[in-house]
C-alpha atoms as one frame of an Amber mdcrd trajectory, in Angstrom:
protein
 -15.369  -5.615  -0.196 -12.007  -5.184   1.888 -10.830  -1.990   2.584  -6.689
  -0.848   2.843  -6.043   0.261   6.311  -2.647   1.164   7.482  -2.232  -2.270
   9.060  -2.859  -3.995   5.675   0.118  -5.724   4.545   1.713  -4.945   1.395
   1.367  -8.092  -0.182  -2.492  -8.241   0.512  -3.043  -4.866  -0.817  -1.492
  -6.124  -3.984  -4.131  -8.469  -4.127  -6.802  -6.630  -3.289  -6.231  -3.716
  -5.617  -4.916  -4.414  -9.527  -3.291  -0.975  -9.337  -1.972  -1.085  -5.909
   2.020  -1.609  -7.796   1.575   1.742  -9.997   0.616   3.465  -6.931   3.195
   2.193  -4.464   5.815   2.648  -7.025   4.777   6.724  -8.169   4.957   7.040
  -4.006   8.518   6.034  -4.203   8.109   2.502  -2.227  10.188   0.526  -5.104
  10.293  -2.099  -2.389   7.674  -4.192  -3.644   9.536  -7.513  -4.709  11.425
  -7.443  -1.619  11.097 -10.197   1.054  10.186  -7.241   3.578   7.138  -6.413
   1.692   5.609  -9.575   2.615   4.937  -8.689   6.050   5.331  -5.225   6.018
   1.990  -3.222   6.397   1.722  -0.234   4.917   2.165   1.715   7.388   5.225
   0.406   8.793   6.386   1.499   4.555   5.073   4.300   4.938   7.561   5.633
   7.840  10.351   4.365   6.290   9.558   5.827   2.955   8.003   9.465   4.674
   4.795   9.554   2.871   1.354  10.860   3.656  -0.559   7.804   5.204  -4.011
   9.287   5.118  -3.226  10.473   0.817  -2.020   6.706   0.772  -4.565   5.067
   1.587  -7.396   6.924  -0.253  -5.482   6.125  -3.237  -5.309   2.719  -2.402
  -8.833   2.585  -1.293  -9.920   3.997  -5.061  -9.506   0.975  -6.983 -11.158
  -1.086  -4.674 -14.300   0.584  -3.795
């Protein structure tokens, strides 16, 4: 199965993990319907949004492996 990395984009993580939204959103990146997020990765939210990449992604990864 596909794994989040920080060069994932936001709107494939969305896809690839049903919970990805909740998440996102409780980490304060409300940016999610936005035009950005289609080719944002999640990294590149990440540093705008100063949140801990590494905690991130393991949450991301949960739902998904």
């Amino acid at each position: 199965m596909a794994k989040i990395t920080e060069n994932t984009l936001i709107a494939d993580c969305l896809k690839l993990n049903p919970n990805a939204a909740e998440i996102l959103l409780s980490a304060g990146m409300h940016c999610l319907g936005c035009a950005m997020a289609h080719g944002e990765t999640i990294a590149e939210a990440v540093s705008a949004h100063g949140e801990d990449l590494d905690a991130l992604l393991s949450k991301l990864n949960e739902g998904i492996e």
